[in-house]
Short mmCIF file of C-alpha atoms and ligand atoms in Angstrom, two decimals:
data_model
loop_
_atom_site.label_atom_id
_atom_site.label_comp_id
_atom_site.label_asym_id
_atom_site.label_seq_id
_atom_site.Cartn_x
_atom_site.Cartn_y
_atom_site.Cartn_z
CA MET A 21 -23.05 6.03 53.39
CA LYS A 22 -19.48 5.24 52.15
CA GLY A 23 -19.36 5.40 48.37
CA HIS A 24 -22.87 6.83 48.06
CA SER A 25 -23.91 10.26 46.83
CA LEU A 26 -25.67 12.97 48.81
CA LEU A 27 -27.92 14.84 46.39
CA THR A 28 -30.75 15.61 48.82
CA LEU A 29 -31.51 14.84 52.49
CA LYS A 30 -34.23 12.53 51.13
CA ASP A 31 -31.28 10.15 50.46
CA LEU A 32 -30.67 9.79 54.22
CA SER A 33 -32.62 8.01 56.95
CA GLN A 34 -33.32 9.65 60.29
CA GLU A 35 -30.60 7.47 61.85
CA GLU A 36 -28.05 8.51 59.23
CA ILE A 37 -28.82 12.21 59.77
CA ARG A 38 -28.53 11.66 63.54
CA PHE A 39 -25.15 9.96 63.02
CA LEU A 40 -23.85 12.81 60.83
CA ILE A 41 -24.94 15.47 63.33
CA ASP A 42 -23.24 13.55 66.15
CA GLU A 43 -20.08 13.24 64.06
CA ALA A 44 -20.24 16.98 63.31
CA LYS A 45 -20.53 17.74 67.04
CA GLU A 46 -17.54 15.45 67.63
CA PHE A 47 -15.55 17.35 64.98
CA LYS A 48 -16.52 20.64 66.62
CA THR A 49 -15.38 19.59 70.08
CA ASN A 50 -12.42 17.33 69.21
CA ARG A 51 -11.15 18.89 65.99
CA SER A 52 -7.49 18.29 66.81
CA ARG A 53 -8.10 14.53 67.02
CA PHE A 54 -9.48 14.48 63.45
CA ILE A 55 -6.55 16.59 62.27
CA GLN A 56 -4.17 14.10 63.88
CA ASN A 57 -5.94 10.97 62.58
CA GLN A 58 -6.25 12.21 58.98
CA PRO A 59 -9.13 9.89 57.99
CA LEU A 60 -9.13 11.17 54.39
CA ARG A 61 -5.39 10.76 53.77
CA GLY A 62 -4.78 10.21 50.05
CA LYS A 63 -8.34 11.20 49.04
CA THR A 64 -9.11 14.00 46.59
CA LEU A 65 -12.31 15.95 46.01
CA GLY A 66 -13.12 17.73 42.74
CA MET A 67 -15.23 20.79 43.58
CA ILE A 68 -17.26 22.00 40.60
CA PHE A 69 -18.68 25.48 41.22
CA GLN A 70 -20.95 26.90 38.50
CA LYS A 71 -21.99 29.68 40.93
CA ARG A 72 -20.28 31.83 43.57
CA SER A 73 -19.71 30.60 47.13
CA THR A 74 -18.06 31.67 50.37
CA ARG A 75 -19.25 29.25 53.09
CA THR A 76 -19.56 26.10 51.00
CA ARG A 77 -16.21 26.48 49.30
CA VAL A 78 -14.23 27.55 52.36
CA SER A 79 -15.80 24.97 54.71
CA THR A 80 -15.24 22.11 52.24
CA GLU A 81 -11.64 23.02 51.39
CA THR A 82 -10.83 23.50 55.07
CA ALA A 83 -12.44 20.21 56.08
CA MET A 84 -10.64 18.29 53.30
CA VAL A 85 -7.26 19.66 54.42
CA GLU A 86 -7.94 19.04 58.12
CA LEU A 87 -9.09 15.46 57.45
CA GLY A 88 -5.89 14.80 55.49
CA GLY A 89 -7.28 14.95 51.95
CA HIS A 90 -6.97 17.44 49.10
CA ALA A 91 -9.62 19.58 47.40
CA LEU A 92 -9.42 20.88 43.82
CA PHE A 93 -11.44 24.02 43.11
CA LEU A 94 -12.94 23.71 39.63
CA GLY A 95 -14.65 27.05 39.00
CA LYS A 96 -16.60 27.87 35.86
CA ASP A 97 -13.57 29.47 34.18
CA ASP A 98 -11.14 26.75 35.24
CA ILE A 99 -12.32 23.62 33.48
CA GLN A 100 -13.59 22.73 30.01
CA LEU A 101 -17.13 22.06 31.28
CA GLY A 102 -19.81 24.16 29.62
CA VAL A 103 -17.50 25.66 27.01
CA ASN A 104 -15.69 22.78 25.45
CA GLU A 105 -16.90 19.61 27.16
CA SER A 106 -20.17 18.02 28.24
CA LEU A 107 -21.17 17.21 31.80
CA HIS A 108 -21.30 13.53 30.84
CA ASP A 109 -17.63 13.49 29.70
CA THR A 110 -16.53 15.62 32.67
CA ALA A 111 -18.17 13.10 35.02
CA LYS A 112 -16.47 10.17 33.28
CA VAL A 113 -13.03 11.79 33.46
CA LEU A 114 -13.30 12.97 37.08
CA GLY A 115 -14.57 9.53 38.03
CA ARG A 116 -11.25 8.08 36.88
CA MET A 117 -9.15 10.52 38.87
CA VAL A 118 -10.64 11.82 42.12
CA SER A 119 -12.30 10.14 45.13
CA GLY A 120 -15.44 12.27 45.07
CA ILE A 121 -17.12 15.28 43.48
CA LEU A 122 -18.81 18.21 45.19
CA ALA A 123 -20.90 20.27 42.79
CA ARG A 124 -22.81 23.57 42.93
CA VAL A 125 -25.01 23.72 39.86
CA PHE A 126 -28.01 25.52 38.39
CA ASP A 127 -30.09 22.51 37.39
CA HIS A 128 -30.58 19.69 39.91
CA THR A 129 -30.46 17.21 36.99
CA ASP A 130 -26.77 18.06 36.66
CA VAL A 131 -25.83 16.55 40.05
CA LYS A 132 -27.79 13.45 39.06
CA ILE A 133 -25.87 13.21 35.76
CA LEU A 134 -22.57 13.61 37.61
CA ALA A 135 -23.50 10.84 40.06
CA LYS A 136 -24.70 8.51 37.30
CA HIS A 137 -21.69 8.82 35.01
CA SER A 138 -18.78 9.39 37.41
CA GLY A 139 -19.32 6.24 39.47
CA ILE A 140 -17.96 8.05 42.55
CA PRO A 141 -19.76 9.84 45.43
CA VAL A 142 -21.25 13.19 44.44
CA ILE A 143 -22.21 15.77 47.06
CA ASN A 144 -24.73 18.44 46.11
CA ALA A 145 -23.29 21.80 47.14
CA LEU A 146 -26.55 23.60 46.08
CA SER A 147 -28.80 23.14 43.10
CA ASP A 148 -32.04 24.89 42.12
CA LEU A 149 -33.94 22.31 44.20
CA PHE A 150 -31.85 21.45 47.26
CA HIS A 151 -29.03 22.54 49.56
CA PRO A 152 -28.53 19.46 51.76
CA LEU A 153 -25.26 20.64 53.35
CA GLN A 154 -27.08 23.75 54.56
CA GLY A 155 -29.91 21.57 55.87
CA LEU A 156 -27.48 19.56 58.00
CA ALA A 157 -25.87 22.69 59.46
CA ASP A 158 -29.35 24.05 60.19
CA ILE A 159 -30.36 20.92 62.11
CA MET A 160 -27.13 21.04 64.12
CA THR A 161 -27.64 24.71 64.95
CA ILE A 162 -31.26 24.25 66.04
CA GLU A 163 -30.32 21.37 68.34
CA GLU A 164 -27.34 23.28 69.73
CA HIS A 165 -29.49 26.28 70.68
CA LEU A 166 -32.84 24.72 71.59
CA GLY A 167 -31.52 21.45 73.04
CA LYS A 168 -33.86 19.32 70.92
CA LEU A 169 -35.30 18.82 67.45
CA LYS A 170 -38.51 16.90 68.06
CA GLY A 171 -41.51 19.21 68.29
CA VAL A 172 -39.58 22.37 67.43
CA ASN A 173 -41.75 24.83 65.45
CA ILE A 174 -40.04 26.46 62.49
CA ALA A 175 -41.42 29.48 60.61
CA TRP A 176 -39.94 29.80 57.12
CA ILE A 177 -40.59 33.34 55.89
CA GLY A 178 -39.94 34.18 52.24
CA ASP A 179 -39.15 32.22 49.11
CA GLY A 180 -40.04 28.52 48.71
CA ASN A 181 -36.52 27.85 47.39
CA ASN A 182 -33.68 25.28 47.58
CA VAL A 183 -32.79 26.08 51.22
CA CYS A 184 -36.47 25.95 52.19
CA HIS A 185 -36.83 22.56 50.48
CA SER A 186 -33.89 21.08 52.40
CA LEU A 187 -35.23 22.43 55.70
CA MET A 188 -38.65 20.94 54.89
CA VAL A 189 -37.10 17.52 54.31
CA ALA A 190 -34.92 17.91 57.44
CA SER A 191 -38.04 18.80 59.44
CA ILE A 192 -40.06 15.77 58.48
CA LYS A 193 -37.05 13.45 58.95
CA MET A 194 -36.21 14.79 62.42
CA GLY A 195 -39.67 15.38 63.88
CA MET A 196 -39.76 19.18 63.62
CA ASN A 197 -42.80 21.17 62.45
CA ILE A 198 -42.43 23.72 59.68
CA CYS A 199 -44.86 26.41 58.58
CA ILE A 200 -43.86 28.02 55.28
CA ALA A 201 -45.06 31.55 54.49
CA THR A 202 -44.46 32.69 50.92
CA PRO A 203 -46.11 35.13 48.53
CA GLU A 204 -48.45 33.52 46.02
CA LYS A 205 -46.62 31.78 43.15
CA TYR A 206 -43.44 31.42 45.28
CA GLU A 207 -44.54 28.35 47.22
CA PRO A 208 -42.17 25.35 47.50
CA ASP A 209 -41.90 22.96 44.57
CA PRO A 210 -45.14 20.90 44.53
CA THR A 211 -43.37 17.54 44.18
CA ILE A 212 -41.18 18.25 47.23
CA LEU A 213 -44.19 19.48 49.19
CA GLU A 214 -46.05 16.32 48.24
CA TYR A 215 -43.09 14.15 49.36
CA CYS A 216 -43.00 15.96 52.71
CA ILE A 217 -46.75 15.73 53.30
CA LYS A 218 -46.71 12.04 52.38
CA ASN A 219 -43.82 11.28 54.74
CA ALA A 220 -44.90 13.56 57.60
CA LEU A 221 -45.89 12.06 60.95
CA SER A 222 -48.96 14.32 61.08
CA SER A 223 -50.63 17.13 59.13
CA GLU A 224 -49.16 19.58 61.69
CA GLN A 225 -45.64 18.88 60.49
CA VAL A 226 -45.74 20.77 57.18
CA LYS A 227 -48.05 23.73 56.71
CA MET A 228 -48.29 26.43 54.08
CA THR A 229 -49.59 29.98 54.27
CA HIS A 230 -49.32 33.32 52.49
CA ASP A 231 -49.45 35.14 55.83
CA PRO A 232 -46.03 35.66 57.50
CA ILE A 233 -47.64 36.56 60.86
CA MET A 234 -49.52 33.29 60.93
CA ALA A 235 -46.30 31.35 60.30
CA ALA A 236 -44.37 33.32 62.94
CA LYS A 237 -46.95 32.74 65.69
CA GLY A 238 -45.28 30.87 68.57
CA ALA A 239 -42.31 29.83 66.38
CA ASN A 240 -39.15 28.60 68.07
CA VAL A 241 -37.13 29.22 64.91
CA VAL A 242 -37.70 32.09 62.48
CA VAL A 243 -35.75 31.56 59.28
CA THR A 244 -35.43 33.25 55.94
CA ASP A 245 -33.11 33.39 52.92
CA THR A 246 -32.40 35.81 50.12
CA PHE A 247 -35.44 36.65 48.01
CA ILE A 248 -33.25 36.59 44.88
CA SER A 249 -31.37 33.32 44.55
CA MET A 250 -28.32 33.07 42.31
CA GLY A 251 -29.50 32.96 38.70
CA GLN A 252 -32.73 34.91 39.40
CA GLU A 253 -31.21 38.38 38.98
CA SER A 254 -33.59 39.30 36.13
CA GLU A 255 -36.60 38.73 38.45
CA LYS A 256 -35.23 41.10 41.10
CA GLN A 257 -37.62 44.06 40.76
CA GLU A 258 -40.75 41.92 40.55
CA LYS A 259 -39.72 39.71 43.47
CA LEU A 260 -38.79 42.64 45.71
CA ARG A 261 -42.27 44.07 45.14
CA LYS A 262 -44.03 40.80 45.91
CA PHE A 263 -41.91 39.97 48.99
CA LYS A 264 -42.29 43.37 50.72
CA ALA A 265 -44.50 41.99 53.52
CA PHE A 266 -42.10 39.09 54.13
CA GLN A 267 -39.19 40.95 55.72
CA VAL A 268 -38.16 39.55 59.10
CA ASN A 269 -38.23 42.62 61.36
CA SER A 270 -39.07 43.54 64.95
CA GLN A 271 -42.83 43.69 64.22
CA LEU A 272 -42.91 40.20 62.75
CA VAL A 273 -40.87 38.49 65.47
CA GLN A 274 -43.18 39.86 68.18
CA HIS A 275 -45.42 36.95 67.20
CA ALA A 276 -42.70 34.31 67.73
CA ASP A 277 -41.92 32.45 70.97
CA LYS A 278 -40.07 34.77 73.38
CA ASP A 279 -36.93 32.58 73.18
CA PHE A 280 -37.00 32.15 69.40
CA ILE A 281 -33.80 31.90 67.38
CA PHE A 282 -33.28 33.63 64.05
CA MET A 283 -31.53 31.76 61.25
CA HIS A 284 -30.34 32.62 57.73
CA CYS A 285 -27.98 30.58 55.55
CA LEU A 286 -26.24 33.80 54.36
CA PRO A 287 -25.38 35.81 52.36
CA ARG A 288 -28.12 38.21 53.55
CA HIS A 289 -29.65 41.37 52.15
CA LYS A 290 -31.55 44.07 54.03
CA GLU A 291 -34.80 43.39 52.18
CA GLU A 292 -35.30 39.97 53.86
CA VAL A 293 -34.09 40.85 57.38
CA THR A 294 -33.31 44.05 59.24
CA ASP A 295 -29.97 44.72 60.97
CA GLU A 296 -31.78 44.78 64.29
CA ILE A 297 -32.78 41.13 63.90
CA ILE A 298 -29.74 39.65 62.17
CA TYR A 299 -27.32 41.29 64.63
CA GLY A 300 -29.72 41.03 67.57
CA GLU A 301 -29.75 38.76 70.63
CA HIS A 302 -31.91 36.05 69.02
CA SER A 303 -29.74 35.62 65.95
CA VAL A 304 -27.59 32.49 65.61
CA VAL A 305 -26.55 33.08 61.99
CA PHE A 306 -22.81 32.96 62.60
CA ASP A 307 -23.04 29.73 64.60
CA GLU A 308 -25.08 28.41 61.68
CA ALA A 309 -22.33 29.50 59.26
CA GLU A 310 -19.62 27.92 61.44
CA ASN A 311 -21.58 24.68 61.61
CA ARG A 312 -21.25 24.42 57.82
CA LEU A 313 -17.62 23.42 58.50
CA HIS A 314 -18.39 20.79 61.13
CA THR A 315 -21.24 19.21 59.17
CA VAL A 316 -19.38 19.07 55.86
CA ALA A 317 -16.44 17.46 57.68
CA ALA A 318 -18.82 14.74 58.90
CA VAL A 319 -20.22 14.28 55.38
CA LEU A 320 -16.80 14.07 53.71
CA LYS A 321 -15.44 11.63 56.31
CA ASN A 322 -18.42 9.29 55.88
CA PHE A 323 -19.19 9.52 52.15
CA LEU A 324 -15.69 9.57 50.57
N1 CP B 415 -24.99 29.41 52.69
C1 CP B 415 -24.19 29.17 51.63
O1 CP B 415 -24.28 28.13 50.96
O2 CP B 415 -23.29 30.14 51.39
P1 CP B 415 -22.30 30.25 50.16
O3 CP B 415 -23.13 30.59 48.95
O4 CP B 415 -21.36 31.37 50.51
O5 CP B 415 -21.59 28.96 49.97
N1 NVA B 416 -31.21 30.38 47.86
C1 NVA B 416 -29.88 30.89 47.73
C2 NVA B 416 -28.96 30.24 48.71
C3 NVA B 416 -27.56 30.77 48.71
C4 NVA B 416 -26.67 30.05 49.68
C5 NVA B 416 -29.40 30.68 46.31
O1 NVA B 416 -29.71 29.64 45.71
O2 NVA B 416 -28.73 31.57 45.78
#
């Protein structure tokens, strides 16, 4: 992993994901030891953010400091990128200065360009296609609450988006089954679906439906995300109309396993999940948010 980029969980083997989750658990239980050992002493991370962030930014900056390194926040109004300078030149310059780049971008091609031209590790902090750091925190949270990954049944309810794609890849890598319920025309990206079907252990592992109740049936994990991802604001009215039947609420979760957990990467909106569910006894959303810190610490320690 050292010196490599993490653009999607497809880049990692099952063993590497296992190792990162174990490291994240270690960070969670023995945080003071990492703070004392300072494994990233002298390392710097340039954090390019073309979009807003709470969890990703705060978890990464905190982890860099606790591991002994330094993080530079490079927001869209802070650097020349996009106004005065190309991504290619930005990558070349950062590559000569910092130890790694973490980037939240609109177009997934941009993280690839950064990795190609910087020559240093690039970590995808969310693109239109993937959110691998969220995927790792989701795996950790599922294992923490259900005690296993293999054979766990996940119901993804809502948009076939970046977070969904990373959970699909995580599922096929770690032996979980995922049933994705979306409205028509909002299915996952066909190339990612094809990759998952091709690499699945069986046809049970990745399923698609337009019926949220069918997906929720017997699910151990019910998970959703915003219906309006960052950059899709102009589609809001149309999407809200089409996603009406996809809200996670008390009627829908009646179909899930009685000990199901509810997950959401946050930030949430009332249209995709009711207060009753997100603040209810099955919800693990704040453990999931906390695990963003522990998993990114494991990633930074092993990739930079
Ligand atoms: N879940 C997540 O990535 O949150 P932020 O947008 O706040 O970073
Ligand atoms: N799908 C959402 C995730 C936010 C963390 C988005 O891309 O905006």
